mmCIF file with all atom_site columns, C-alpha atoms in Angstrom:
data_model
loop_
_atom_site.group_PDB
_atom_site.id
_atom_site.type_symbol
_atom_site.label_atom_id
_atom_site.label_alt_id
_atom_site.label_comp_id
_atom_site.label_asym_id
_atom_site.label_entity_id
_atom_site.label_seq_id
_atom_site.pdbx_PDB_ins_code
_atom_site.Cartn_x
_atom_site.Cartn_y
_atom_site.Cartn_z
_atom_site.occupancy
_atom_site.B_iso_or_equiv
_atom_site.pdbx_formal_charge
_atom_site.auth_seq_id
_atom_site.auth_comp_id
_atom_site.auth_asym_id
_atom_site.auth_atom_id
_atom_site.pdbx_PDB_model_num
ATOM 1   C CA . MET A 1 1   ? 79.708  78.292  97.659 1.00 0.00 ? 1   MET A CA 1
ATOM 2   C CA . LYS A 1 2   ? 80.996  74.814  96.766 1.00 0.00 ? 2   LYS A CA 1
ATOM 3   C CA . ILE A 1 3   ? 77.415  73.632  96.418 1.00 0.00 ? 3   ILE A CA 1
ATOM 4   C CA . LYS A 1 4   ? 76.697  76.465  93.974 1.00 0.00 ? 4   LYS A CA 1
ATOM 5   C CA . VAL A 1 5   ? 79.721  75.530  91.869 1.00 0.00 ? 5   VAL A CA 1
ATOM 6   C CA . ALA A 1 6   ? 78.865  71.830  91.887 1.00 0.00 ? 6   ALA A CA 1
ATOM 7   C CA . PHE A 1 7   ? 75.252  72.547  90.982 1.00 0.00 ? 7   PHE A CA 1
ATOM 8   C CA . LEU A 1 8   ? 76.280  74.913  88.210 1.00 0.00 ? 8   LEU A CA 1
ATOM 9   C CA . ILE A 1 9   ? 78.712  72.388  86.756 1.00 0.00 ? 9   ILE A CA 1
ATOM 10  C CA . PHE A 1 10  ? 76.071  69.674  86.988 1.00 0.00 ? 10  PHE A CA 1
ATOM 11  C CA . LEU A 1 11  ? 73.566  71.848  85.108 1.00 0.00 ? 11  LEU A CA 1
ATOM 12  C CA . PHE A 1 12  ? 76.118  72.686  82.446 1.00 0.00 ? 12  PHE A CA 1
ATOM 13  C CA . PHE A 1 13  ? 77.010  69.100  81.712 1.00 0.00 ? 13  PHE A CA 1
ATOM 14  C CA . LEU A 1 14  ? 73.434  67.913  82.005 1.00 0.00 ? 14  LEU A CA 1
ATOM 15  C CA . SER A 1 15  ? 72.344  70.457  79.408 1.00 0.00 ? 15  SER A CA 1
ATOM 16  C CA . ASN A 1 16  ? 75.068  69.213  77.047 1.00 0.00 ? 16  ASN A CA 1
ATOM 17  C CA . ILE A 1 17  ? 75.021  65.488  77.761 1.00 0.00 ? 17  ILE A CA 1
ATOM 18  C CA . TYR A 1 18  ? 73.859  64.559  74.269 1.00 0.00 ? 18  TYR A CA 1
ATOM 19  C CA . SER A 1 19  ? 76.102  67.025  72.506 1.00 0.00 ? 19  SER A CA 1
ATOM 20  C CA . LYS A 1 20  ? 79.541  65.935  71.339 1.00 0.00 ? 20  LYS A CA 1
ATOM 21  C CA . GLU A 1 21  ? 80.840  69.477  71.217 1.00 0.00 ? 21  GLU A CA 1
ATOM 22  C CA . ILE A 1 22  ? 79.796  72.386  73.375 1.00 0.00 ? 22  ILE A CA 1
ATOM 23  C CA . SER A 1 23  ? 78.889  75.476  71.392 1.00 0.00 ? 23  SER A CA 1
ATOM 24  C CA . ALA A 1 24  ? 80.013  79.019  72.076 1.00 0.00 ? 24  ALA A CA 1
ATOM 25  C CA . ARG A 1 25  ? 76.455  79.876  72.986 1.00 0.00 ? 25  ARG A CA 1
ATOM 26  C CA . GLU A 1 26  ? 76.325  77.121  75.623 1.00 0.00 ? 26  GLU A CA 1
ATOM 27  C CA . TYR A 1 27  ? 79.596  78.307  77.142 1.00 0.00 ? 27  TYR A CA 1
ATOM 28  C CA . ALA A 1 28  ? 78.169  81.835  77.237 1.00 0.00 ? 28  ALA A CA 1
ATOM 29  C CA . LYS A 1 29  ? 74.959  80.628  78.898 1.00 0.00 ? 29  LYS A CA 1
ATOM 30  C CA . PHE A 1 30  ? 77.018  78.827  81.496 1.00 0.00 ? 30  PHE A CA 1
ATOM 31  C CA . GLY A 1 31  ? 79.143  81.938  81.984 1.00 0.00 ? 31  GLY A CA 1
ATOM 32  C CA . THR A 1 32  ? 76.029  84.023  82.498 1.00 0.00 ? 32  THR A CA 1
ATOM 33  C CA . ARG A 1 33  ? 74.726  81.601  85.119 1.00 0.00 ? 33  ARG A CA 1
ATOM 34  C CA . ALA A 1 34  ? 78.069  81.684  86.921 1.00 0.00 ? 34  ALA A CA 1
ATOM 35  C CA . PHE A 1 35  ? 78.113  85.484  86.784 1.00 0.00 ? 35  PHE A CA 1
ATOM 36  C CA . LYS A 1 36  ? 74.649  85.697  88.312 1.00 0.00 ? 36  LYS A CA 1
ATOM 37  C CA . LEU A 1 37  ? 75.860  83.471  91.150 1.00 0.00 ? 37  LEU A CA 1
ATOM 38  C CA . LYS A 1 38  ? 78.879  85.789  91.568 1.00 0.00 ? 38  LYS A CA 1
ATOM 39  C CA . LEU A 1 39  ? 81.228  83.012  90.518 1.00 0.00 ? 39  LEU A CA 1
ATOM 40  C CA . TYR A 1 40  ? 83.319  85.439  88.503 1.00 0.00 ? 40  TYR A CA 1
ATOM 41  C CA . LYS A 1 41  ? 86.363  83.259  87.865 1.00 0.00 ? 41  LYS A CA 1
ATOM 42  C CA . GLU A 1 42  ? 84.131  80.496  86.537 1.00 0.00 ? 42  GLU A CA 1
ATOM 43  C CA . ALA A 1 43  ? 82.274  83.033  84.386 1.00 0.00 ? 43  ALA A CA 1
ATOM 44  C CA . GLU A 1 44  ? 85.593  84.297  83.035 1.00 0.00 ? 44  GLU A CA 1
ATOM 45  C CA . ILE A 1 45  ? 86.655  80.778  82.046 1.00 0.00 ? 45  ILE A CA 1
ATOM 46  C CA . ARG A 1 46  ? 83.375  80.090  80.265 1.00 0.00 ? 46  ARG A CA 1
ATOM 47  C CA . PHE A 1 47  ? 83.319  83.385  78.364 1.00 0.00 ? 47  PHE A CA 1
ATOM 48  C CA . LYS A 1 48  ? 86.910  82.798  77.280 1.00 0.00 ? 48  LYS A CA 1
ATOM 49  C CA . GLN A 1 49  ? 85.801  79.428  75.929 1.00 0.00 ? 49  GLN A CA 1
ATOM 50  C CA . ALA A 1 50  ? 82.879  81.074  74.158 1.00 0.00 ? 50  ALA A CA 1
ATOM 51  C CA . ALA A 1 51  ? 85.169  83.703  72.636 1.00 0.00 ? 51  ALA A CA 1
ATOM 52  C CA . GLN A 1 52  ? 87.580  81.016  71.456 1.00 0.00 ? 52  GLN A CA 1
ATOM 53  C CA . LYS A 1 53  ? 84.734  79.181  69.736 1.00 0.00 ? 53  LYS A CA 1
ATOM 54  C CA . ASP A 1 54  ? 83.255  82.361  68.247 1.00 0.00 ? 54  ASP A CA 1
ATOM 55  C CA . PRO A 1 55  ? 85.919  85.089  68.115 1.00 0.00 ? 55  PRO A CA 1
ATOM 56  C CA . LYS A 1 56  ? 83.694  87.384  66.058 1.00 0.00 ? 56  LYS A CA 1
ATOM 57  C CA . ASN A 1 57  ? 81.057  87.805  68.758 1.00 0.00 ? 57  ASN A CA 1
ATOM 58  C CA . PRO A 1 58  ? 81.647  91.194  70.430 1.00 0.00 ? 58  PRO A CA 1
ATOM 59  C CA . TYR A 1 59  ? 79.343  90.412  73.336 1.00 0.00 ? 59  TYR A CA 1
ATOM 60  C CA . TYR A 1 60  ? 81.573  87.640  74.622 1.00 0.00 ? 60  TYR A CA 1
ATOM 61  C CA . PHE A 1 61  ? 84.466  90.115  74.758 1.00 0.00 ? 61  PHE A CA 1
ATOM 62  C CA . ASN A 1 62  ? 82.279  92.767  76.371 1.00 0.00 ? 62  ASN A CA 1
ATOM 63  C CA . ASN A 1 63  ? 81.232  90.291  79.056 1.00 0.00 ? 63  ASN A CA 1
ATOM 64  C CA . LEU A 1 64  ? 84.837  89.236  79.576 1.00 0.00 ? 64  LEU A CA 1
ATOM 65  C CA . ALA A 1 65  ? 85.775  92.887  80.031 1.00 0.00 ? 65  ALA A CA 1
ATOM 66  C CA . ILE A 1 66  ? 83.102  93.372  82.687 1.00 0.00 ? 66  ILE A CA 1
ATOM 67  C CA . ILE A 1 67  ? 84.209  90.245  84.528 1.00 0.00 ? 67  ILE A CA 1
ATOM 68  C CA . CYS A 1 68  ? 87.860  91.300  84.400 1.00 0.00 ? 68  CYS A CA 1
ATOM 69  C CA . GLU A 1 69  ? 86.851  94.701  85.770 1.00 0.00 ? 69  GLU A CA 1
ATOM 70  C CA . ILE A 1 70  ? 85.194  93.020  88.723 1.00 0.00 ? 70  ILE A CA 1
ATOM 71  C CA . LEU A 1 71  ? 88.250  90.833  89.274 1.00 0.00 ? 71  LEU A CA 1
ATOM 72  C CA . GLY A 1 72  ? 90.523  93.887  89.156 1.00 0.00 ? 72  GLY A CA 1
ATOM 73  C CA . LYS A 1 73  ? 92.230  92.854  85.925 1.00 0.00 ? 73  LYS A CA 1
ATOM 74  C CA . ILE A 1 74  ? 92.350  96.364  84.486 1.00 0.00 ? 74  ILE A CA 1
ATOM 75  C CA . ASP A 1 75  ? 94.664  95.733  81.513 1.00 0.00 ? 75  ASP A CA 1
ATOM 76  C CA . GLU A 1 76  ? 92.773  92.624  80.468 1.00 0.00 ? 76  GLU A CA 1
ATOM 77  C CA . ALA A 1 77  ? 89.460  94.442  80.790 1.00 0.00 ? 77  ALA A CA 1
ATOM 78  C CA . ARG A 1 78  ? 90.725  97.237  78.547 1.00 0.00 ? 78  ARG A CA 1
ATOM 79  C CA . ASN A 1 79  ? 91.946  94.751  75.937 1.00 0.00 ? 79  ASN A CA 1
ATOM 80  C CA . TYR A 1 80  ? 88.603  92.936  75.910 1.00 0.00 ? 80  TYR A CA 1
ATOM 81  C CA . TYR A 1 81  ? 86.645  96.196  75.608 1.00 0.00 ? 81  TYR A CA 1
ATOM 82  C CA . GLN A 1 82  ? 88.852  97.261  72.713 1.00 0.00 ? 82  GLN A CA 1
ATOM 83  C CA . GLU A 1 83  ? 88.338  93.924  70.999 1.00 0.00 ? 83  GLU A CA 1
ATOM 84  C CA . ALA A 1 84  ? 84.567  94.212  71.469 1.00 0.00 ? 84  ALA A CA 1
ATOM 85  C CA . LEU A 1 85  ? 84.623  97.727  70.019 1.00 0.00 ? 85  LEU A CA 1
ATOM 86  C CA . LYS A 1 86  ? 86.717  96.588  67.078 1.00 0.00 ? 86  LYS A CA 1
ATOM 87  C CA . LEU A 1 87  ? 84.076  93.963  66.306 1.00 0.00 ? 87  LEU A CA 1
ATOM 88  C CA . ALA A 1 88  ? 81.067  96.243  66.940 1.00 0.00 ? 88  ALA A CA 1
ATOM 89  C CA . PRO A 1 89  ? 82.199  99.888  66.777 1.00 0.00 ? 89  PRO A CA 1
ATOM 90  C CA . LYS A 1 90  ? 78.657  101.263 66.716 1.00 0.00 ? 90  LYS A CA 1
ATOM 91  C CA . ASP A 1 91  ? 77.222  99.199  69.578 1.00 0.00 ? 91  ASP A CA 1
ATOM 92  C CA . LYS A 1 92  ? 75.884  101.681 72.111 1.00 0.00 ? 92  LYS A CA 1
ATOM 93  C CA . ASN A 1 93  ? 76.096  99.385  75.147 1.00 0.00 ? 93  ASN A CA 1
ATOM 94  C CA . ILE A 1 94  ? 79.678  98.377  74.487 1.00 0.00 ? 94  ILE A CA 1
ATOM 95  C CA . LYS A 1 95  ? 80.672  102.017 73.951 1.00 0.00 ? 95  LYS A CA 1
ATOM 96  C CA . GLU A 1 96  ? 78.972  103.054 77.191 1.00 0.00 ? 96  GLU A CA 1
ATOM 97  C CA . ASN A 1 97  ? 80.618  100.235 79.131 1.00 0.00 ? 97  ASN A CA 1
ATOM 98  C CA . TYR A 1 98  ? 84.034  101.148 77.773 1.00 0.00 ? 98  TYR A CA 1
ATOM 99  C CA . GLU A 1 99  ? 83.599  104.863 78.501 1.00 0.00 ? 99  GLU A CA 1
ATOM 100 C CA . ARG A 1 100 ? 82.407  104.119 82.036 1.00 0.00 ? 100 ARG A CA 1
ATOM 101 C CA . PHE A 1 101 ? 85.368  101.813 82.542 1.00 0.00 ? 101 PHE A CA 1
ATOM 102 C CA . GLU A 1 102 ? 87.890  104.396 81.300 1.00 0.00 ? 102 GLU A CA 1
ATOM 103 C CA . ASN A 1 103 ? 86.360  107.096 83.522 1.00 0.00 ? 103 ASN A CA 1
ATOM 104 C CA . TYR A 1 104 ? 86.542  104.768 86.505 1.00 0.00 ? 104 TYR A CA 1
ATOM 105 C CA . VAL A 1 105 ? 90.189  103.932 85.813 1.00 0.00 ? 105 VAL A CA 1
ATOM 106 C CA . LYS A 1 106 ? 91.070  107.584 85.256 1.00 0.00 ? 106 LYS A CA 1
ATOM 107 C CA . ASN A 1 107 ? 89.449  108.653 88.546 1.00 0.00 ? 107 ASN A CA 1
ATOM 108 C CA . ASN A 1 108 ? 90.690  105.755 90.667 1.00 0.00 ? 108 ASN A CA 1
ATOM 109 C CA . PHE A 1 109 ? 94.064  104.842 89.193 1.00 0.00 ? 109 PHE A CA 1
ATOM 110 C CA . PRO A 1 110 ? 95.761  108.109 88.201 1.00 0.00 ? 110 PRO A CA 1
ATOM 111 C CA . SER A 1 111 ? 98.915  107.837 86.092 1.00 0.00 ? 111 SER A CA 1
ATOM 112 C CA . PRO A 1 112 ? 102.162 108.498 87.930 1.00 0.00 ? 112 PRO A CA 1
#
């Protein structure tokens, strides 16, 4: 696992060695690579950086929501889904993800 992280970090910095500032897109690419390697905390960090750089991109918030779901951060996931929907209310994939998430929460975490 440490080798995966080191390799991923190496690739990230290598791909940006000539760039003074890392773009939101590069952070998102790095986050996607980390996600595929099941390095969810690293992916969360990178998508947060992407969202900070480009707070109008609903897909960064959608991806953050999915990652938070996996990490068991239910309230954060909900907030990120709602932000994504606010930015792209007609996006079918985001809507489906949010509905699936809410159904999962409803069925697995009933209100007291």
